[in-house]
Coordinates of C-alpha atoms in Angstrom, one line a residue:
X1 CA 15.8 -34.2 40.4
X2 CA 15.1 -32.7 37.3
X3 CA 11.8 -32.9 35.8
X4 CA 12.2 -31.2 32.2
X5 CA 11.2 -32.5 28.8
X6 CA 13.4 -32.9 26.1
X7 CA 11.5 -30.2 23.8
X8 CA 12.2 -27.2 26.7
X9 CA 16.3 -27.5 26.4
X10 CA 18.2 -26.0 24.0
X11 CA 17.8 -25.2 21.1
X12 CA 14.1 -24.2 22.5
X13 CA 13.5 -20.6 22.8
X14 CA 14.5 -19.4 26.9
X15 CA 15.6 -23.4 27.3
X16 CA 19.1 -21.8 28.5
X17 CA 18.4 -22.0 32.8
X18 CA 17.0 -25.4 31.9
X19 CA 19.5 -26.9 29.7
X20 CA 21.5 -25.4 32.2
X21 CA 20.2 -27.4 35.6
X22 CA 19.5 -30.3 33.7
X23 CA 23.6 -30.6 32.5
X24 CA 24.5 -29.5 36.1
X25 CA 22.9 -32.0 37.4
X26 CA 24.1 -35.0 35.5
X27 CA 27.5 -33.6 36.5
X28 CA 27.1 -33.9 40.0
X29 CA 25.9 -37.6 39.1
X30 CA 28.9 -38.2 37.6
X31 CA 31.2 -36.6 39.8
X32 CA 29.5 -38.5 42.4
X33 CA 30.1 -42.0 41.0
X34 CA 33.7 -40.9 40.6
X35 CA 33.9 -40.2 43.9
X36 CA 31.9 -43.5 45.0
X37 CA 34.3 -45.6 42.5
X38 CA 37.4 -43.9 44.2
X39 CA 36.6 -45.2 47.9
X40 CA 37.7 -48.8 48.8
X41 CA 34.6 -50.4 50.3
X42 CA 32.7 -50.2 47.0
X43 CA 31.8 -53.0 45.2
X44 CA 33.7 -53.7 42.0
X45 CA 30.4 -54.8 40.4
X46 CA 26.8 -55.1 41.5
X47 CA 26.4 -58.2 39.2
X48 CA 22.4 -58.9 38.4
X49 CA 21.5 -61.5 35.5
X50 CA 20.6 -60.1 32.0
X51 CA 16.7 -60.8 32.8
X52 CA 17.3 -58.6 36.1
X53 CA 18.7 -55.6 34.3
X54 CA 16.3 -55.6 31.4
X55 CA 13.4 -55.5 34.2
X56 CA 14.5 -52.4 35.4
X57 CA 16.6 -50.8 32.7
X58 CA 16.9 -46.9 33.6
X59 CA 19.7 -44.3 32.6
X60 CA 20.8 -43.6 35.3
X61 CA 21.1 -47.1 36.5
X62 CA 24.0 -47.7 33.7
X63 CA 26.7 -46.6 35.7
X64 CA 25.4 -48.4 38.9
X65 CA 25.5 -51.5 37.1
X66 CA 28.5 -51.3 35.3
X67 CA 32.1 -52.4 36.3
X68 CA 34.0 -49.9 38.4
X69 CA 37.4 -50.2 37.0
X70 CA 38.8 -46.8 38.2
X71 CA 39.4 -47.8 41.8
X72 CA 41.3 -47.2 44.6
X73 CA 41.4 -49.9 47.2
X74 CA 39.1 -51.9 45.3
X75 CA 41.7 -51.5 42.6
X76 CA 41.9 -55.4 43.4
X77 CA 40.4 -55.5 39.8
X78 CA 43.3 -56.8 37.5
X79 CA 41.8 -57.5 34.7
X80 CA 42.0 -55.5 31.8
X81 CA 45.2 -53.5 30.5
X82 CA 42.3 -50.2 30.2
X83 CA 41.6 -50.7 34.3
X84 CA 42.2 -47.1 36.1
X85 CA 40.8 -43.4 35.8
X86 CA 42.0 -40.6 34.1
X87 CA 40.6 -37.6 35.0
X88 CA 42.1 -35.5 32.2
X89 CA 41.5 -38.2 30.0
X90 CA 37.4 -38.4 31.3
X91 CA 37.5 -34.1 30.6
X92 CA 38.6 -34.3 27.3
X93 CA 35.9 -37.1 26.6
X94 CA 33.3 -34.7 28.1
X95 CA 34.8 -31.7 25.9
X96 CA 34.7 -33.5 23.0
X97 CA 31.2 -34.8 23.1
X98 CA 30.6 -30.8 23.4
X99 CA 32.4 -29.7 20.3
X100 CA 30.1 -32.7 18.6
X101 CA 27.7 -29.8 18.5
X102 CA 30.1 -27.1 17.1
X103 CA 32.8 -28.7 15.1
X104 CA 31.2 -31.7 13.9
X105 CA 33.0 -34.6 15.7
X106 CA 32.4 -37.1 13.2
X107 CA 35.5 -35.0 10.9
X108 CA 36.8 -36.3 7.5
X109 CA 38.1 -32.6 5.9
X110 CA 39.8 -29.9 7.3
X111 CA 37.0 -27.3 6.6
X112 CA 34.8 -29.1 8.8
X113 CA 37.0 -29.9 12.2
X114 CA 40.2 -27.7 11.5
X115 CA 41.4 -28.1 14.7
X116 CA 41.1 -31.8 16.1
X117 CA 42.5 -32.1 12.4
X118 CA 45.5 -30.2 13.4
X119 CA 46.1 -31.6 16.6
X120 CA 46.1 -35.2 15.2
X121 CA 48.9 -34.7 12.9
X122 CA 51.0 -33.3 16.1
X123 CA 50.4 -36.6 18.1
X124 CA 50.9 -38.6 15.3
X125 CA 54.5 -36.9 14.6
X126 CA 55.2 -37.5 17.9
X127 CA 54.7 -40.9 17.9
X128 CA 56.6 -41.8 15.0
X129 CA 59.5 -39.9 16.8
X130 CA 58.8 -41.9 20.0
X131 CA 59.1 -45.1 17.6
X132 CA 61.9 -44.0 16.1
X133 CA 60.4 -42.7 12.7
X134 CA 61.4 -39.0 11.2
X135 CA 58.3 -37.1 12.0
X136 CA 58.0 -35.9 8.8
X137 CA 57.6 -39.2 7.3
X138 CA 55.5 -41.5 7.9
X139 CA 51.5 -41.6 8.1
X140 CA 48.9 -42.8 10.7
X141 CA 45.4 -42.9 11.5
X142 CA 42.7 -43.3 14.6
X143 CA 40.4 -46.2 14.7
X144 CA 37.4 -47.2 15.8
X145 CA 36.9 -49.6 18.4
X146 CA 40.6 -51.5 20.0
X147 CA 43.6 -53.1 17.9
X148 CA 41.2 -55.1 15.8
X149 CA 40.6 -52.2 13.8
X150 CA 44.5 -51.1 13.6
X151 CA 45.5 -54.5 13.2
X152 CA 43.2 -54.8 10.2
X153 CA 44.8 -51.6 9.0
X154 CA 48.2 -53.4 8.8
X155 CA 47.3 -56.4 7.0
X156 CA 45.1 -54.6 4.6
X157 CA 48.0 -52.0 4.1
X158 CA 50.7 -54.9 3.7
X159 CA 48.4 -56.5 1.1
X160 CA 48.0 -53.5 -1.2
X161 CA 51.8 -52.3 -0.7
X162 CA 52.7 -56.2 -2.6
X163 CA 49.7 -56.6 -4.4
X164 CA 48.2 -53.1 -5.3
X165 CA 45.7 -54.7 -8.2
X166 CA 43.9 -56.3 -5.2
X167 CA 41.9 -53.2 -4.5
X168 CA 40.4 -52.9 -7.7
X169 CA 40.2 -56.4 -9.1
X170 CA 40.0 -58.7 -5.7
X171 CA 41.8 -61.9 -4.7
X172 CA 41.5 -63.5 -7.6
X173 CA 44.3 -61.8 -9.3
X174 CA 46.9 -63.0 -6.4
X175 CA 48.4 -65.9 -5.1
X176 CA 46.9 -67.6 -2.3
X177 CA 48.8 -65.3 0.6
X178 CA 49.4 -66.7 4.2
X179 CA 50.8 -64.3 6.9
X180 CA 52.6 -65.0 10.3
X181 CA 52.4 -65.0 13.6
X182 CA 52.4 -65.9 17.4
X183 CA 49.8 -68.5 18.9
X184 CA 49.6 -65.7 21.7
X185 CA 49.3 -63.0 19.8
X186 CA 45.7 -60.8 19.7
X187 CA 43.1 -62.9 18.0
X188 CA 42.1 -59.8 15.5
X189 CA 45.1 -61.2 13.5
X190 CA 42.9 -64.3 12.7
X191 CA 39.9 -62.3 12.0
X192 CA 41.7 -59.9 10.0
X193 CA 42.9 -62.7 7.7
X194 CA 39.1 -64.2 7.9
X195 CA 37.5 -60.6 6.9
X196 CA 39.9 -59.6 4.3
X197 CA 39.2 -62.8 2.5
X198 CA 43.1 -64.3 3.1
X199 CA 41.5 -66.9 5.5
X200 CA 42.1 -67.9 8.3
X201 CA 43.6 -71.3 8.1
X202 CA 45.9 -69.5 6.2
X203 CA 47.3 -67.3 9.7
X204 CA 50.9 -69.8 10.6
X205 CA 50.8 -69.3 14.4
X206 CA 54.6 -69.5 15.1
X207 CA 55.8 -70.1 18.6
X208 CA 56.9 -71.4 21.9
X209 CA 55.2 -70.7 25.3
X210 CA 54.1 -67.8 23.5
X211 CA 57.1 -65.7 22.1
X212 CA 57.8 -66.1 18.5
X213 CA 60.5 -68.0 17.7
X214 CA 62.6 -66.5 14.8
X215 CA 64.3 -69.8 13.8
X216 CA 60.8 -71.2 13.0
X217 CA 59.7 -68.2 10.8
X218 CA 62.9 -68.3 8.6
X219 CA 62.1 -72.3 7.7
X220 CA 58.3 -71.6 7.4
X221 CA 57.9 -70.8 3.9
X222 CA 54.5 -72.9 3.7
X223 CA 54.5 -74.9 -0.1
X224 CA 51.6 -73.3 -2.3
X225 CA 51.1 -69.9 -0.4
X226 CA 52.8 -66.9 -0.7
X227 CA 54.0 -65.3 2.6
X228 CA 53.1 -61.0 2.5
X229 CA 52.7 -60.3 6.6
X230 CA 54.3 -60.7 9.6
X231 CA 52.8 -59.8 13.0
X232 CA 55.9 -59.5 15.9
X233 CA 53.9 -58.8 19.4
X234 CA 55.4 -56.1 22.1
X235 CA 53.5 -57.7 25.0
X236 CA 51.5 -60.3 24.0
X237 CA 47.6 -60.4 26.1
X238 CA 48.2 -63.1 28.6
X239 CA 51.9 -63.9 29.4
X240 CA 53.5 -60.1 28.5
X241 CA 55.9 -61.8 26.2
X242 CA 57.9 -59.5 23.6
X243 CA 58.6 -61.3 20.4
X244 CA 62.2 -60.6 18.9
X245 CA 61.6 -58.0 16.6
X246 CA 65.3 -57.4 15.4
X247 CA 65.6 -61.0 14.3
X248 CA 62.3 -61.2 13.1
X249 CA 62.5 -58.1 10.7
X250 CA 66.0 -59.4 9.5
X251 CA 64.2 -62.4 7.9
X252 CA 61.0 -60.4 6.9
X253 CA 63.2 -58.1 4.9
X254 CA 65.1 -61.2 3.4
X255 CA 61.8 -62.5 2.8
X256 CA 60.4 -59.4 1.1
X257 CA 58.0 -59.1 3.9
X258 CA 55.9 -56.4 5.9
X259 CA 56.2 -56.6 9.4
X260 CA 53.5 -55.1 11.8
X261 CA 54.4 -54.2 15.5
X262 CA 51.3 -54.3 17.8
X263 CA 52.0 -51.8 20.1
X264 CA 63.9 -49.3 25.9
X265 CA 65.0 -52.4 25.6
X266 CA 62.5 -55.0 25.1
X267 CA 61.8 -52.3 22.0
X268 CA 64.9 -52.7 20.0
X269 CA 63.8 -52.6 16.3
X270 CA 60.8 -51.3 16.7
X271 CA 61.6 -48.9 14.3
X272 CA 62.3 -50.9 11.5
X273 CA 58.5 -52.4 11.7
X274 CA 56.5 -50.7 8.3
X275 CA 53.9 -50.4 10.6
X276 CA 52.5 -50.2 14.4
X277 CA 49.5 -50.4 16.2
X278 CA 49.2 -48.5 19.5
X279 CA 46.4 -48.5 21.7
X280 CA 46.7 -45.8 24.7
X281 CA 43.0 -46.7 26.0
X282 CA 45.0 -49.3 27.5
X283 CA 48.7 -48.9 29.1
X284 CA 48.7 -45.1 28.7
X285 CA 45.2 -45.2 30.8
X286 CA 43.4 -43.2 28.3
X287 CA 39.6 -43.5 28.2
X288 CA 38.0 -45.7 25.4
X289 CA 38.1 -45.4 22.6
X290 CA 41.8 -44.8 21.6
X291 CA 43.3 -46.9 19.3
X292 CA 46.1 -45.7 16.6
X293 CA 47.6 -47.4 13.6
X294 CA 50.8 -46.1 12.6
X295 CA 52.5 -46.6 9.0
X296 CA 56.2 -45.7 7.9
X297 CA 55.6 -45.3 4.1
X298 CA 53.9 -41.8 3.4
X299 CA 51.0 -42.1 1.3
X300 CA 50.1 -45.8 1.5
X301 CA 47.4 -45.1 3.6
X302 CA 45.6 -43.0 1.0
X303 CA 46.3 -44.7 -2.0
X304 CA 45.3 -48.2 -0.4
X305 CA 42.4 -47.1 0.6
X306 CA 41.0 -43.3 -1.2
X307 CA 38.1 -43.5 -3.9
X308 CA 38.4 -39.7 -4.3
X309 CA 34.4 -39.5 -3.5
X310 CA 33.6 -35.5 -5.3
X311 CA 30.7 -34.6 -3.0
X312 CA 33.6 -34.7 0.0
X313 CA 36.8 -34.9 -1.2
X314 CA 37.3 -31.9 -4.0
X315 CA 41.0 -31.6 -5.6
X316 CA 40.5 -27.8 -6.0
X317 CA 40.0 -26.2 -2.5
X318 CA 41.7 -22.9 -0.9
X319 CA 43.8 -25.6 1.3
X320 CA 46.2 -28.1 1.3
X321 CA 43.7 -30.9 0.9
X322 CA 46.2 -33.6 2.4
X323 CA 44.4 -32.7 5.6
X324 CA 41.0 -34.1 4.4
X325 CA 42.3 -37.1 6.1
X326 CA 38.7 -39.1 5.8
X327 CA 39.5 -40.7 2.2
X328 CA 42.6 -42.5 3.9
X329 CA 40.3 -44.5 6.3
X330 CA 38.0 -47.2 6.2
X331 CA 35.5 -44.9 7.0
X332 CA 35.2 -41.5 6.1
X333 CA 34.0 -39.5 9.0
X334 CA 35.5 -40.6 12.9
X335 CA 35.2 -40.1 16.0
X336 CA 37.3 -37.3 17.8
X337 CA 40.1 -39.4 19.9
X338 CA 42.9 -37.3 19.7
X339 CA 41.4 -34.6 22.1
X340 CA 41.9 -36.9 25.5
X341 CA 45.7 -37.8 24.2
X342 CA 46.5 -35.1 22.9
X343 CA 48.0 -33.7 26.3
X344 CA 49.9 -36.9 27.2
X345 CA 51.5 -37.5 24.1
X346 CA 53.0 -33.8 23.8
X347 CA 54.3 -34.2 27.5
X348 CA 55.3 -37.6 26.8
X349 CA 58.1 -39.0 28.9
X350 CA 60.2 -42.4 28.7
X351 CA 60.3 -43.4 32.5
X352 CA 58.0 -46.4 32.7
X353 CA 57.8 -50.0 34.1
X354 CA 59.0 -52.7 31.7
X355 CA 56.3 -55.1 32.7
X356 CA 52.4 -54.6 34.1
X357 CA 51.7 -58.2 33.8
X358 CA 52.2 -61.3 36.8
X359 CA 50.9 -64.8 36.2
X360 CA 50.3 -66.4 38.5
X361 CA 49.9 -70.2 39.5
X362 CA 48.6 -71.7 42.7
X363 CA 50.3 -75.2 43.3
X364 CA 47.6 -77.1 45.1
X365 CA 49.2 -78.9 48.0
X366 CA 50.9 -82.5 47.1
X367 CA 50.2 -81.4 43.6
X368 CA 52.9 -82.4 41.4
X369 CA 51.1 -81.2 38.3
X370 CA 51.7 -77.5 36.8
X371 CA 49.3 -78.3 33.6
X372 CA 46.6 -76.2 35.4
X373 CA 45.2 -72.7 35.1
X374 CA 46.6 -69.5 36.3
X375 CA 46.0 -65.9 37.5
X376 CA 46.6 -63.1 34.7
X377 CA 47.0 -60.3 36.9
X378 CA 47.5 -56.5 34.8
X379 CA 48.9 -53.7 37.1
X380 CA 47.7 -50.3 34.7
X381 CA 45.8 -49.1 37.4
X382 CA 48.1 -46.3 39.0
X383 CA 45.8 -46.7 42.2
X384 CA 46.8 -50.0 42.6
X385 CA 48.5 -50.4 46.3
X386 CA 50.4 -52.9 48.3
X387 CA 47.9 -53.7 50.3
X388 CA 46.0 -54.5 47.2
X389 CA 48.4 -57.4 45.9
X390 CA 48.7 -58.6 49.2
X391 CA 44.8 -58.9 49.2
X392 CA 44.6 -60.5 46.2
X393 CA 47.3 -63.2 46.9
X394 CA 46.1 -64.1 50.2
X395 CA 42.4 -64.8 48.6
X396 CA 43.8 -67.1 46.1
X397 CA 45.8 -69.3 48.3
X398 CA 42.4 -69.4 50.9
X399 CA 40.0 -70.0 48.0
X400 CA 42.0 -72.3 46.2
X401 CA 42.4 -74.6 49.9
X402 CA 38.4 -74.5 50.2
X403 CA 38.2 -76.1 47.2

């Protein structure tokens, strides 16, 4: 192995050959933990207790330890919607951890990181097109982390778009606001609410065996709060169910509300949401981190959120200074995410299944009861096989007759 310090790669002076073996030799470790991942007698995890991993905690020994999701026969890991491997998606993680060094990765102005700049607005347009969108309207933005991020996007958006003197003067100056949604829908909803000071007894869960029911939201209209928000779910996280988003937008826009689409047929009105969240770190297989909010009305994103900060964000540059995207974002500077997608979303194509999701429920024998727990299983991994499900089915019904 390699034996170099830290202070004889670059940028040290003749550090080339040895920056050079010491890279080359971390790719063959990760090429070869692909490769191990990929075959089907590998474990799916080498589980050791926190006290065991702390006792022993090298670098190398991170990806040993860590949960192979990118499998082939031991695919017969359903757990997550993120499970499976993309290679082009690994590359472009790898490249962009590169240009960190070159074209700053952590970009907020066009001068800085012209072209991951460039290629964001291209996916972006695409994707309002793919919703439905003209892709010259419209506005978007990558976030950090999964949906909680996006989804706190939309409700913060949806708060300033009715109540715009809430960003300078704070809650007090509004009503009390409650905001809607289904009792299956992702919890970051809740903690949105709980984080942007709404609260979060203030989040009307609204719905049966988890698909929103539109009936319900139309007579909802709590006494003493004001509704702003609406949250319809494309596929909620444990059952797969897709709320009814054309009925639901009928009564948001009777309402005066702003509806939020987290996330064809079971797609119909999609469309007609002000805003989406898409996250393709998990159907589209694209490595984490990859999480997207998109938002209909041009501009809202940098007035609800720009304080026009000099030292970055000058008025009177050689450019088109729309492109400083950073003062539309929670946080200024971000992570390059585009660079993975960027290839899938250009080629994108509509073929797809309508569902990756199966519960399932083993009936005990002379069991009359179905109030018990059941099997989520998430098919996203495209090395997923027959043989696999079969596999998996087959150890529920033995387990569950030990029992």
């Amino acid at each position: 192995g390699c034996t170099c310090a830290r202070q004889d790669l670059l940028p040290a002076e003749d550090g080339e050959e040895t920056t050079k073996h010491f890279l080359q030799e971390l790719v063959n470790i990760l090429l070869a933990y692909i490769s191990k991942s990929l075959k089907r007698s590998s474990k799916v995890l080498d589980f050791h207790y926190p006290h065991q991993l702390m006792e022993g905690l090298e670098g190398f020994n991170t990806l040993k330890y860590g949960v192979k999701t990118g499998k082939n026969k031991s695919s017969t890991i359903f757990h997550q919607l993120s499970d499976g491997l993309d290679i082009i998606g690994v590359a472009g993680e790898w490249l962009t951890s590169t240009a960190r060094m070159f074209l700053y990765v952590y970009r907020f102005t066009y001068e800085i990181s012209p072209v991951f700049i460039l290629m964001e607005e291209v996916v972006l347009r695409k994707m309002h097109s793919i919703i439905g969108w003209p892709e010259e309207d419209g506005d978007g933005i990558f976030c950090p982390g999964n949906n909680t991020m996006s989804n706190l996007y939309s409700v913060l958006l949806a708060r300033f778009h009715l109540f715009p003197a809430v960003k300078t003067h704070g809650m007090s100056v509004i009503p009390r606001l409650a905001l809607f949604t289904s009792e299956h829908s992702h919890y970051s909803i809740k903690k949105s609410a709980a984080v942007l000071g709404i609260g979060s007894e203030n989040v009307i869960f609204l719905s049966v065996r988890g698909k929103m029911i539109s009936s319900e939201l139309n007579s909802s209209i709590v006494a003493g709060l004001v509704p702003f928000y609406v949250s319809a779910t494309a596929g909620t996280t444990v059952c797969g169910t897709f709320d009814p988003l054309n009925e639901i937008v009928d009564i948001c826009e009777h309402h005066g509300l702003l509806l939020s689409n987290k996330h064809c047929v079971k797609l119909q009105g999609i469309e007609r949401a002000h805003s989406v969240t898409w996250n393709p770190h998990k159907m589209m297989g694209i490595p984490l981190q990859c999480s997207i909010i998109l938002v209909k009305r041009k501009g809202l994103l940098q007035e609800c959120n720009q304080l026009c900060a000099e030292y970055l964000f000058q008025p009177d540059k050689h450019y088109d200074v729309s492109y400083d995207t950073g003062d539309k974002s929670i946080q200024c500077g971000r992570h390059i995410d585009v660079f993975k997608l960027y290839k899938k979303v250009v080629l994108w194509h509509r073929e797809a299944p309508l569902f990756l999701r199966v519960c399932v429920l083993f009936q005990p024998e002379h069991s009359n009861t179905y109030k018990v727990n059941f099997f989520c299983c998430v098919f996203s991994n495209p090395a997923t096989q027959r043989e696999d499900v079969d596999f998996l089915i087959d150890e529920i019904a033995c387990l569950a007759c030990e029992l």
